[in-house]
Short mmCIF file of C-alpha atoms and ligand atoms in Angstrom, two decimals:
data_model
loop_
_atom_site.label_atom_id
_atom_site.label_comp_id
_atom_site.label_asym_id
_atom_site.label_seq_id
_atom_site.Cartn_x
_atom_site.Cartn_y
_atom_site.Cartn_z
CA UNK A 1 15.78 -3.37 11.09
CA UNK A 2 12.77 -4.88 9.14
CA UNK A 3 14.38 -4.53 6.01
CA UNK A 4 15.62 -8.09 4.75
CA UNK A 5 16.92 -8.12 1.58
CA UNK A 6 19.72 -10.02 0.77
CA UNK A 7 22.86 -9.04 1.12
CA UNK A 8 23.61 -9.20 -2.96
CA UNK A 9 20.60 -6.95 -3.29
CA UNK A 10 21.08 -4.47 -0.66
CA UNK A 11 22.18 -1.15 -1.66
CA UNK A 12 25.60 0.43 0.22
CA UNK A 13 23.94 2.27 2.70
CA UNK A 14 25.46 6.31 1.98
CA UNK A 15 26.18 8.50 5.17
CA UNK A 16 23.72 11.40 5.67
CA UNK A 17 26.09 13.93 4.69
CA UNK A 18 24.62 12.13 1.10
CA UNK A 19 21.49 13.89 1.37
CA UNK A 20 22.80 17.32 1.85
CA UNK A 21 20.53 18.07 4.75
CA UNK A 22 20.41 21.90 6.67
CA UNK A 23 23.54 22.32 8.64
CA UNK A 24 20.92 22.42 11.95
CA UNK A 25 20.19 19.00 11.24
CA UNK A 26 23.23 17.46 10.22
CA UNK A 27 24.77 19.00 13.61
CA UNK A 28 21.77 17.31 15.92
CA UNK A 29 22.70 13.73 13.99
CA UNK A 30 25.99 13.89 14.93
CA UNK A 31 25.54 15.33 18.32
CA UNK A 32 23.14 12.61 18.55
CA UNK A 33 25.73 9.71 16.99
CA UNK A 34 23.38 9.01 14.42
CA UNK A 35 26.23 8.62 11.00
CA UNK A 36 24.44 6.02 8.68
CA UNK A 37 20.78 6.12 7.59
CA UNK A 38 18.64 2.32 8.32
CA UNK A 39 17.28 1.39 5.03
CA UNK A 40 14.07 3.05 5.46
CA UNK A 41 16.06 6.32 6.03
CA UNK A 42 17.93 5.91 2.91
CA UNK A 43 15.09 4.69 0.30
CA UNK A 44 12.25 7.56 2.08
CA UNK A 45 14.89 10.28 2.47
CA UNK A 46 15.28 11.57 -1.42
CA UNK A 47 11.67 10.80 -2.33
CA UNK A 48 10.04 13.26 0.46
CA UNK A 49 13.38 15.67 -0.17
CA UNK A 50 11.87 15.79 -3.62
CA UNK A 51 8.57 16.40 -2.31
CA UNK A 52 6.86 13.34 -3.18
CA UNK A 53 3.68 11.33 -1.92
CA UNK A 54 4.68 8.49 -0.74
CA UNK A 55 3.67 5.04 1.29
CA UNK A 56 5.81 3.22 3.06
CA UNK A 57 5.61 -0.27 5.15
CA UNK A 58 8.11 0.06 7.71
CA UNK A 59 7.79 -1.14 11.12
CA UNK A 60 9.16 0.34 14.51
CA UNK A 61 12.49 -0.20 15.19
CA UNK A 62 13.54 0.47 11.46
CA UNK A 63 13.88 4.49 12.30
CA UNK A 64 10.92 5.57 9.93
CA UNK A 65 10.50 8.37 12.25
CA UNK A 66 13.69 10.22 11.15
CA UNK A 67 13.04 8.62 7.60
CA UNK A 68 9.89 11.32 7.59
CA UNK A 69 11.56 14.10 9.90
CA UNK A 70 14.82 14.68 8.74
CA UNK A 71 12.89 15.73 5.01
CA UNK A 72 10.46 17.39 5.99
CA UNK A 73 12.08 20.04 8.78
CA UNK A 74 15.12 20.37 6.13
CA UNK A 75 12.54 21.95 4.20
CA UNK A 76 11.20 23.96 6.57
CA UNK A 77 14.00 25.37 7.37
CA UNK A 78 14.97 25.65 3.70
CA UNK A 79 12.06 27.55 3.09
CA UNK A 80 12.07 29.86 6.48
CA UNK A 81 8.67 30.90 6.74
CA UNK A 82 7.68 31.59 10.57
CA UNK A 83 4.51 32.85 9.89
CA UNK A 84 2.70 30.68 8.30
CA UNK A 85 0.88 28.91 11.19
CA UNK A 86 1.48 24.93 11.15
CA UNK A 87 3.27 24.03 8.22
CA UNK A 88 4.25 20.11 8.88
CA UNK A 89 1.56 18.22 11.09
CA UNK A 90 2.47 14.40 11.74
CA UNK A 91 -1.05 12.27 13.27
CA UNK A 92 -0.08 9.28 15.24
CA UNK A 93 -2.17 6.33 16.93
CA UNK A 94 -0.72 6.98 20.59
CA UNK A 95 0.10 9.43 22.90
CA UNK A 96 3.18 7.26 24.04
CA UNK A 97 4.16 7.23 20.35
CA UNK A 98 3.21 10.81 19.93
CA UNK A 99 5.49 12.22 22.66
CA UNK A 100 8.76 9.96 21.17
CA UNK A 101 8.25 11.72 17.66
CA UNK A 102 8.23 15.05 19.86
CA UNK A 103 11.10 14.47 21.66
CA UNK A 104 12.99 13.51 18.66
CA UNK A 105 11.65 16.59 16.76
CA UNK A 106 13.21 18.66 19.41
CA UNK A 107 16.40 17.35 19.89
CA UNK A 108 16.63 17.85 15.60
CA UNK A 109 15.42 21.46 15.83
CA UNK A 110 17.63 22.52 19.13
CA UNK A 111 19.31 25.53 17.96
CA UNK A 112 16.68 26.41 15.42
CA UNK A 113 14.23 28.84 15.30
CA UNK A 114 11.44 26.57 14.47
CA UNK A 115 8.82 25.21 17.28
CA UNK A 116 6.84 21.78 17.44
CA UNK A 117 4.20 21.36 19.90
CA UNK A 118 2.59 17.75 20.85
CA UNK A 119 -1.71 18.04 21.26
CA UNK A 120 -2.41 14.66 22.70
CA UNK A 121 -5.83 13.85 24.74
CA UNK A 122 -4.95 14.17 28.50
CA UNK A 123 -3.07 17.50 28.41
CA UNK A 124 -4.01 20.69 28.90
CA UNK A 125 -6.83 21.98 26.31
CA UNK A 126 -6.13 25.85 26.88
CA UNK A 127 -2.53 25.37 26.06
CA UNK A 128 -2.80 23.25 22.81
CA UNK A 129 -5.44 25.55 21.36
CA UNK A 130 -2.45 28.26 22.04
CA UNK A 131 -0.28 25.95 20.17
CA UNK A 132 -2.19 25.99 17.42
CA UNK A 133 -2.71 29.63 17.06
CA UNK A 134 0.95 30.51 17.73
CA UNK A 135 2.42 29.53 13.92
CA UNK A 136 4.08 26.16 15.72
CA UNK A 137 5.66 24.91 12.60
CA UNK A 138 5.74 21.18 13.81
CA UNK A 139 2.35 19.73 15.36
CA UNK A 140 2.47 15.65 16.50
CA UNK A 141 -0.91 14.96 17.21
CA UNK A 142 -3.90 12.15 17.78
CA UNK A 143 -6.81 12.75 15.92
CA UNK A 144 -9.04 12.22 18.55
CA UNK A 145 -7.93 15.71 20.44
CA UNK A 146 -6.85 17.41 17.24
CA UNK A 147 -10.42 17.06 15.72
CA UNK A 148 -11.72 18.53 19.08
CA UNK A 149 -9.67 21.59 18.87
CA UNK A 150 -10.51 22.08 14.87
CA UNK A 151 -14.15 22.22 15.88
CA UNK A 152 -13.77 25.83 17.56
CA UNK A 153 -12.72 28.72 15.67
CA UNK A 154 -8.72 28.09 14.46
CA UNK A 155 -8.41 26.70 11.05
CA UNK A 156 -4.35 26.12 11.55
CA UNK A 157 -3.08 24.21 8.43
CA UNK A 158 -4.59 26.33 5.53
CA UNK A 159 -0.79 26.45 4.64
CA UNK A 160 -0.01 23.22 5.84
CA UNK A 161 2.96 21.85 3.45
CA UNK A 162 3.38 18.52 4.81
CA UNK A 163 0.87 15.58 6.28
CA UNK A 164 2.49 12.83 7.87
CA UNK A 165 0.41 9.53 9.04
CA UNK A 166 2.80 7.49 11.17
CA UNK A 167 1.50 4.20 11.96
CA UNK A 168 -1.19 4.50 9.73
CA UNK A 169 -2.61 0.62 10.15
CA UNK A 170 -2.19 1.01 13.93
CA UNK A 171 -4.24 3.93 13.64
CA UNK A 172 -7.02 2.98 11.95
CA UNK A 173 -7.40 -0.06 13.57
CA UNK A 174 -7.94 2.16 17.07
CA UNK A 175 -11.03 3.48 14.97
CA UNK A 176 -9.63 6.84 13.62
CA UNK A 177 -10.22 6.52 10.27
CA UNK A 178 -13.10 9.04 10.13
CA UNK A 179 -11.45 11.58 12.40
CA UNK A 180 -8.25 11.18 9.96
CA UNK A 181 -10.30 11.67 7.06
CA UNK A 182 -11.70 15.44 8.89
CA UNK A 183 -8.34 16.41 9.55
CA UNK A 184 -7.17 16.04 5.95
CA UNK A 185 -10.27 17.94 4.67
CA UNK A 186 -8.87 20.90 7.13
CA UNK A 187 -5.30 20.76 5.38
CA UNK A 188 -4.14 22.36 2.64
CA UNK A 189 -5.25 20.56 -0.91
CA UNK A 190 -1.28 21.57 -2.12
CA UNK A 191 0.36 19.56 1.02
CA UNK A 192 2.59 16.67 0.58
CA UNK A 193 1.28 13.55 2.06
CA UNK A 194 3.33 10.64 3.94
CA UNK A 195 1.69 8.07 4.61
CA UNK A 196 3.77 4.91 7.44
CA UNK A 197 2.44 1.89 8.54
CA UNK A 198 3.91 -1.59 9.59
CA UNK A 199 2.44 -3.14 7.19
CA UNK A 200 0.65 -2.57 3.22
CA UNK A 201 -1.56 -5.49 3.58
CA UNK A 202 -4.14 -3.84 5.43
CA UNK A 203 -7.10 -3.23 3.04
CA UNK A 204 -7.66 -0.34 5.16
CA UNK A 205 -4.14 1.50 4.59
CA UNK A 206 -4.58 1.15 1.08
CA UNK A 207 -7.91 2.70 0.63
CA UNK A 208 -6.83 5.57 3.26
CA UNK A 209 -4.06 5.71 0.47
CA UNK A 210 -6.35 6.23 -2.33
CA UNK A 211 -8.15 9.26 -0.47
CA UNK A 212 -5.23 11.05 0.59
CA UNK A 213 -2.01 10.75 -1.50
CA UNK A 214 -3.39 10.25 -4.26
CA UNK A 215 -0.12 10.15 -6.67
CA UNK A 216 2.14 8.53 -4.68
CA UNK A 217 5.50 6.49 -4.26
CA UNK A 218 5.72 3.10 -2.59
CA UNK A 219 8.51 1.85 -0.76
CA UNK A 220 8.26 -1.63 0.63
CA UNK A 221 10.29 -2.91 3.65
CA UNK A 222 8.76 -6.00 4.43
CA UNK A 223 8.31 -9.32 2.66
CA UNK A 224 5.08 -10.97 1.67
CA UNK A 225 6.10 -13.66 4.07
CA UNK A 226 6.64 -11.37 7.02
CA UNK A 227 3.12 -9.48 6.45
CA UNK A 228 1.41 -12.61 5.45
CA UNK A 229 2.62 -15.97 7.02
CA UNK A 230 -0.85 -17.73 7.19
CA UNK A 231 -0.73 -17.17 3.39
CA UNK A 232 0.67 -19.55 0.50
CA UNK A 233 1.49 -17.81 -2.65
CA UNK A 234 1.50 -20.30 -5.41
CA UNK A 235 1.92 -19.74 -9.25
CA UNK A 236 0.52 -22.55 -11.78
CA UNK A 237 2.32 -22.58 -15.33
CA UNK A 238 -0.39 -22.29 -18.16
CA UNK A 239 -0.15 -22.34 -21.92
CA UNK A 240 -3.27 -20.07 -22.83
CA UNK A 241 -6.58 -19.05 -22.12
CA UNK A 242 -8.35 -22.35 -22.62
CA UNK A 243 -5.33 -24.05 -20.50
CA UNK A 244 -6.03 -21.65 -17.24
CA UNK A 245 -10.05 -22.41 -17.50
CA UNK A 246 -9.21 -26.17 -17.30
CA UNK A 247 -6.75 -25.03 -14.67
CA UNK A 248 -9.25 -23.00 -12.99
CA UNK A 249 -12.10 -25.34 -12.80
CA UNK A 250 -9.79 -28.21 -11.38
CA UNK A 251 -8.50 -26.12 -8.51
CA UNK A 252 -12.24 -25.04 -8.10
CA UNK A 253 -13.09 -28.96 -7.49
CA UNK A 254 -10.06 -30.03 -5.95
CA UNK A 255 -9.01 -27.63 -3.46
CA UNK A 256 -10.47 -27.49 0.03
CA UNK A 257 -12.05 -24.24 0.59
CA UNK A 258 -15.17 -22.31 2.24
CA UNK A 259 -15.07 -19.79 -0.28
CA UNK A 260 -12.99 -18.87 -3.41
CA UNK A 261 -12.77 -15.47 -4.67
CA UNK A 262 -12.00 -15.35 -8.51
CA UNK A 263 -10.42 -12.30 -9.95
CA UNK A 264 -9.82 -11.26 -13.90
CA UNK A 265 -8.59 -8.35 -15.19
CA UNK A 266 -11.48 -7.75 -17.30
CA UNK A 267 -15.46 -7.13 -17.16
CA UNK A 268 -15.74 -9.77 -19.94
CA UNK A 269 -13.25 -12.44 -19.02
CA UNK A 270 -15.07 -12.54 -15.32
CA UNK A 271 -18.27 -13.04 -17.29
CA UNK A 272 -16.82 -15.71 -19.49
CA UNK A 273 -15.86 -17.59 -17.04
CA UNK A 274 -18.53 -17.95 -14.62
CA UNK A 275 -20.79 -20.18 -16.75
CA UNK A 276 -18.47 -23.22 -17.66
CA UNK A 277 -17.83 -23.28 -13.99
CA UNK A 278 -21.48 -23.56 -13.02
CA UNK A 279 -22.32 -26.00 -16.47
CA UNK A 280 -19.80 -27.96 -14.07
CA UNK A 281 -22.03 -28.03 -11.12
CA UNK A 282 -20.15 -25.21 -9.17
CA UNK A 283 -21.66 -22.77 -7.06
CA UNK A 284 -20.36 -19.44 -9.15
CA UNK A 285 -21.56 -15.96 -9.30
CA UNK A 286 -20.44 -13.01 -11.63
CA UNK A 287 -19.09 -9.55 -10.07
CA UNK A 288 -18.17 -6.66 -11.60
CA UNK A 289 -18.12 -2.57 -12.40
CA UNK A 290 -20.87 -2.79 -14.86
CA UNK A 291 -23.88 -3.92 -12.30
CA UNK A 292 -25.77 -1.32 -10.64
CA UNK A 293 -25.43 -0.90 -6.95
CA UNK A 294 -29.04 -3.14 -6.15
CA UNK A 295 -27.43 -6.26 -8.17
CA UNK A 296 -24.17 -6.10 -6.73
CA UNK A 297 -25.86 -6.14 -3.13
CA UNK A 298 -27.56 -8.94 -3.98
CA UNK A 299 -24.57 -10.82 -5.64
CA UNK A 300 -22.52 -9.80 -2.55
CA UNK A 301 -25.75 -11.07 -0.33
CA UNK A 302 -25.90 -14.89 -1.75
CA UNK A 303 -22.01 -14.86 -1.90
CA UNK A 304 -21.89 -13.63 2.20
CA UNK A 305 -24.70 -16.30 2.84
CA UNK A 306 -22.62 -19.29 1.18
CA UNK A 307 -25.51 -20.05 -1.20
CA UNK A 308 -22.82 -19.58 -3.99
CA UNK A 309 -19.27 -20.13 -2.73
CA UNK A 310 -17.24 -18.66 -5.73
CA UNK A 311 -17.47 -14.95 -6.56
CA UNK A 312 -15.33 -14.49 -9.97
CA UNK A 313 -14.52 -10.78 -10.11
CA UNK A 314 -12.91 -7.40 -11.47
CA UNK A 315 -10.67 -5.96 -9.02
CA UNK A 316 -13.06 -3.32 -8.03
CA UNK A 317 -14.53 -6.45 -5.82
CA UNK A 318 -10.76 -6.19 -4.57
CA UNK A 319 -11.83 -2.96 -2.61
CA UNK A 320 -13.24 -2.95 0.77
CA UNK A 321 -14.76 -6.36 0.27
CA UNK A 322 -14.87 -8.37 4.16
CA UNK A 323 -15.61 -11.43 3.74
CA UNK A 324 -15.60 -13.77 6.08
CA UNK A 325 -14.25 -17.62 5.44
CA UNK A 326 -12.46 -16.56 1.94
CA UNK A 327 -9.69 -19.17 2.22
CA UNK A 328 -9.05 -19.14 -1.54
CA UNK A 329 -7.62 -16.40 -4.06
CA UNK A 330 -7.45 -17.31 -8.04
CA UNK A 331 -5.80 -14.81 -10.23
CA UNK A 332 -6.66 -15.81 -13.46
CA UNK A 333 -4.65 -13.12 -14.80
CA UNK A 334 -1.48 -11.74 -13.27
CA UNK A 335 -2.71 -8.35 -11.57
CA UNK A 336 -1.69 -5.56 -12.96
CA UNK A 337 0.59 -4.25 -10.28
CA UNK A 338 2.03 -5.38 -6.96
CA UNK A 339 -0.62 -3.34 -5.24
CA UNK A 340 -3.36 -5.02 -6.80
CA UNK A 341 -1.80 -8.17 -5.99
CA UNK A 342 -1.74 -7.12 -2.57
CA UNK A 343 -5.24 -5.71 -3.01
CA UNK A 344 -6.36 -8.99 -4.01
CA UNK A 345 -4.80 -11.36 -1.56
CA UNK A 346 -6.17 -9.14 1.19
CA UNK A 347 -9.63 -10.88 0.89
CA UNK A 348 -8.18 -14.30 1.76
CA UNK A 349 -6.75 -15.31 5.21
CA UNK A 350 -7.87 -12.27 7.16
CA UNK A 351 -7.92 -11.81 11.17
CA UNK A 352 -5.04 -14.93 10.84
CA UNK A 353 -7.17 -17.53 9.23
CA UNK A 354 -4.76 -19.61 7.14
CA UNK A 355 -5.34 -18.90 3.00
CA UNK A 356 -4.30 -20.07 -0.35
CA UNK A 357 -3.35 -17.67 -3.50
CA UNK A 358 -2.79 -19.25 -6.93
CA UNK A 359 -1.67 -16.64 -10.17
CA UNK A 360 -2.28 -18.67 -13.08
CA UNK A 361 0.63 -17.17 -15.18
CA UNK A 362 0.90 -17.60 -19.22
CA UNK A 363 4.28 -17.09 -21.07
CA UNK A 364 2.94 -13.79 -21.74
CA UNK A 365 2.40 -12.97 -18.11
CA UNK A 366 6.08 -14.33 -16.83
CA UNK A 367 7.66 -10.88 -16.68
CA UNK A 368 4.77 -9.12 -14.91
CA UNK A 369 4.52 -11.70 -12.35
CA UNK A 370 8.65 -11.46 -11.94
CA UNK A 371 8.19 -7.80 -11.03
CA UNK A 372 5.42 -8.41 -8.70
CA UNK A 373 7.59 -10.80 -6.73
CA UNK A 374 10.58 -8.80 -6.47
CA UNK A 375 8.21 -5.86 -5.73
CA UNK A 376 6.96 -7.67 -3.02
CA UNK A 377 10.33 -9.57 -2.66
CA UNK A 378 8.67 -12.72 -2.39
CA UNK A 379 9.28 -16.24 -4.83
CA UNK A 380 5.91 -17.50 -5.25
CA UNK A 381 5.66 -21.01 -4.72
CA UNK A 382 5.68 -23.40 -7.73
CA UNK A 383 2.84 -25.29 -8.23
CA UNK A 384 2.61 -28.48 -11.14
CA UNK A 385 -0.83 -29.96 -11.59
CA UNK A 386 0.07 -33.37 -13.05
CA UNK A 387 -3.38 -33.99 -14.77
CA UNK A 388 -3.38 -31.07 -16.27
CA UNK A 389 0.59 -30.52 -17.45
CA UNK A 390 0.84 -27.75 -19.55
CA UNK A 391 3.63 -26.91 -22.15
CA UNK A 392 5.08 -23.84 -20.88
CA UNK A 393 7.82 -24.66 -17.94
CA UNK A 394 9.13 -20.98 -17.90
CA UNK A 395 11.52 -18.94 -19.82
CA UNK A 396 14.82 -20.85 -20.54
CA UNK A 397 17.06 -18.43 -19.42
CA UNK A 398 16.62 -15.80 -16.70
CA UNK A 399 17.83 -12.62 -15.89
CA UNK A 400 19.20 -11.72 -11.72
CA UNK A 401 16.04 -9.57 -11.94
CA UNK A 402 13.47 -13.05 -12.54
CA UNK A 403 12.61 -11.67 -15.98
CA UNK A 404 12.96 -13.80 -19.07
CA UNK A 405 16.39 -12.71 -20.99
CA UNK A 406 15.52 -12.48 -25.04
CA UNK A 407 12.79 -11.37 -26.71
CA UNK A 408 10.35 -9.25 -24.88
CA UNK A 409 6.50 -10.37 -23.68
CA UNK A 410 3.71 -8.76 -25.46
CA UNK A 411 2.89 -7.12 -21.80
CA UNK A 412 6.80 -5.66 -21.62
CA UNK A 413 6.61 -4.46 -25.50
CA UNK A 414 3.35 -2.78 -24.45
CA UNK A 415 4.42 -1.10 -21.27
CA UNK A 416 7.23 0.59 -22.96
CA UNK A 417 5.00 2.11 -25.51
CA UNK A 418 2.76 3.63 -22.49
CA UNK A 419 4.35 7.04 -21.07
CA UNK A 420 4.90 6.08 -17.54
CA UNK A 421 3.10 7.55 -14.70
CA UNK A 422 2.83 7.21 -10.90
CA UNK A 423 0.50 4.69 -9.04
CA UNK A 424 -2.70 6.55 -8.90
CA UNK A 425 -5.08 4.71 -7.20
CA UNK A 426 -7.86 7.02 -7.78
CA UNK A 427 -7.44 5.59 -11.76
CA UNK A 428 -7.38 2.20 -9.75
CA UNK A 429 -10.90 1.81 -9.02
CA UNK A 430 -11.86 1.81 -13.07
CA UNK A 431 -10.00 -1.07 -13.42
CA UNK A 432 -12.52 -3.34 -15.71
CA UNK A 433 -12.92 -0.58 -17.36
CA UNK A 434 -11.72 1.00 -20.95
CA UNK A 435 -8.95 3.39 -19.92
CA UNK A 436 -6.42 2.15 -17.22
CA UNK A 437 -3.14 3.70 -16.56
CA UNK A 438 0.27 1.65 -15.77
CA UNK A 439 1.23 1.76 -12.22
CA UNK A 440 5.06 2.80 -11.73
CA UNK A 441 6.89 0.91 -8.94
CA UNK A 442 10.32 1.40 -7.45
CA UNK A 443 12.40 -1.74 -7.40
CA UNK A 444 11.74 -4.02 -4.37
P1 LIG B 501 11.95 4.28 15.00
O1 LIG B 501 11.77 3.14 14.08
O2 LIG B 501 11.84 5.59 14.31
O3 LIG B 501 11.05 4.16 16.20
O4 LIG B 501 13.48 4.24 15.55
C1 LIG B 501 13.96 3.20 16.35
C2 LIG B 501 15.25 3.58 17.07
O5 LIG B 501 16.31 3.63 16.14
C3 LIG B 501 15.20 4.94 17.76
O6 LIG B 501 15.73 4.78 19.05
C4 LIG B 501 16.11 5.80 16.92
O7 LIG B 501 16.75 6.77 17.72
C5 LIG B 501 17.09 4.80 16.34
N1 LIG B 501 17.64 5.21 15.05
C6 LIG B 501 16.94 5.76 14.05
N2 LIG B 501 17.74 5.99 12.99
C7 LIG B 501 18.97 5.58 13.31
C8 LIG B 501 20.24 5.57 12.64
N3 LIG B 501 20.36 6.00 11.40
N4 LIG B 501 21.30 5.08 13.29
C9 LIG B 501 21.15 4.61 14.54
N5 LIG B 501 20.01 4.59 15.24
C10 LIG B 501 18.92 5.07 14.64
#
């Protein structure tokens, strides 16, 4: 199991009878001696039976696989439909990993009259094509083949109702991003999308989140600290504004660092605060939503080159930016979610090059950055700069949660007033900008 919440926090695990699966299934689990769901199994189960998007991080070994089969055949066979060509269609990095999900798709259908059919590179083309044009309700395929047999003349999962990336970072890193990508475009626009991978700090997953679920869930299994050991989250005390830019430029001409990425959660506070650093001599450069495409290439050009070293930025610089030698992460402002956190921290300490991240966190801000670290279910390190001592020391009383107990922060009193909505990265990317919606998150 990957799961490693403490015992005090982990929920009883329920047996699967819980989940009220289709009689077909519940026999194959116990013919199969499987009577309590892993963790993963019992936090993915409900969400995809209620026909969710969803991401998860879960790594092998945790039994994600039945985590994303057990809901999605009980509503196939819920909703007996054999003639509706491919109606669940799970993409995987591996043939190996491909013909596992197979085999355990079989032994949950045995007795059923639902088929699933494995198109992996290596196998017979004439065969899978057949596959694919004989309503197999269950395809487990890698993208490579898949996308060859899409090319001729059978367009299978027009009715597709459920997409399932296993291994999604795996994937990706093998090169299959486009190919994914095509395969989506040939699916069904009303399809659920699942979306596994071992891990949610991969800049890629996330963005391959934004494109294809859209709305979705998040379940985390893993810890900061397992995804990210070559990474030390820190959190600095501040009183206000003025207190973090004092905090700010010291850590800017104290710490050791090749480059230092510097992220607000506004156009105007980036702005603000790039020219006090540079009136101090530092080598600081302004990035955000505003510029047009020709001056952020040329920002991003002196920034790559090292003639400045500090790029203080929106969080749209949080996307897809690969940087090499970023060794230092400021938040100036607690992020507005745990998946811009993680969005964020991405830029620093990549291919297992050791990193720093420091949230500069306000009274204000306390509550936010609780949630973030029980989202992530990570305690960010404590960090006291003794020239620079602020007031604040943190709430005086605390709740089990790592909120402040009492009166609520402006940001709480605020995020009650907003309706609540899913994570939607989409709505993400205008971050900077005037409208931005509140991202929901389960508790870590
Ligand atoms: P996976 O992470 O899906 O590759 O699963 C890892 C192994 O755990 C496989 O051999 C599964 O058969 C097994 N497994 C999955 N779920 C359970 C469960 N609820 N109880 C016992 N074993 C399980």
């Amino acid at each position: 199991m990957t799961d490693t919440l403490p015992a005090e926090q982990a929920p009883a695990l329920a047996d699967f009878s819980s989940f009220n699966l289709h009689s077909i299934l519940a026999q194959a689990l116990a013919k199969n001696g499987f009577e309590k769901p892993t963790q993963v199994q019992q936090r993915a189960i409900p969400t995809i039976l209620a026909r969710q998007n969803l991401l998860v991080s879960a790594k092998t070994g945790s039994g994600k696989t039945l985590a994303f089969l057990l809901p999605t055949l009980h509503h196939l066979l819920v909703n007996a439909n054999y003639y509706a060509g491919t109606r669940a269609l799970v993409l995987v990095p591996t043939r190996e990993l491909g013909q596992q999900i197979y085999l355990q798709c079989q032994q949950l259908l045995d007795g059923s009259p639902l088929k699933a059919g494995l198109i992996t590179g290596g196998e017979d083309f004439k065969k899978q094509q057949t596959l694919l044009r004989r309503n197999t309700a269950v395809i487990i395929a890698t993208p490579g083949r898949l996308l060859e047999l899409l090319t001729l003349d059978v367009a299978p999962f027009e009715n597709l109702e459920t997409l399932i990336l296993d291994e999604a970072d795996r994937m990706l890193d093998m090169g299959f991003s486009e190919d994914v990508l095509t395969i989506a475009k040939h699916c069904s626009e009303q399809r659920q999308s699942l979306l596994f991978s071992a891990t949610l700090t991969h800049a890629g997953v996330l963005k391959m989140a934004d494109k294809l679920l859209k709305r979705f869930e998040l379940i985390a299994l893993n810890t900061l600290r397992d995804e990210l050991p070559h990474i030390e989250q820190q959190i600095v005390l501040t009183d206000d504004t003025a207190h973090k830019q004092k905090v700010l430029a010291w850590l800017l001409e104290n710490e050791t660092y090749t480059k230092a990425l510097v992220f607000s959660n506004s156009r105007l506070q980036a702005s603000a605060l790039c020219d006090p650093l540079r009136d101090k001599g530092l080598r600081a450069i302004v990035l955000h939503g505003e510029m047009d495409q020709k001056e952020r290439q040329r920002v991003m050009k002196l920034f790559r080159d090292g003639v400045v070293n500090i790029l203080v930025a929106t969080d749209l610089a949080a996307r897809g930016l690969d940087i090499k030698d970023i060794n230092l992460v400021i938040n100036f402002e607690v992020p507005r979610n745990g998946i811009n956190y993680l969005h964020r921290i991405g830029r620093t300490g990549r291919s297992d090059e050791t990193g720093l991240t420091i949230t500069l966190v306000k009274h204000t801000e306390w509550n936010l950055m609780a949630s973030i670290e029980r989202f992530l279910r990570q305690n960010f390190i404590r960090r006291k700069i003794d020239e620079l001592a602020g007031k604040f020391q943190g709430p005086k009383k605390l709740k089990a949660s790592g909120k402040s107990v009492g009166g609520k922060t402006k940001v709480e009193a605020k995020k009650e007033k907003a309706p609540k909505i899913k994570v939607r990265h989409r709505d993400q990317k205008n971050i900077g900008k005037r409208r931005v919606p509140k991202a929901k998150e389960p508790e870590a």
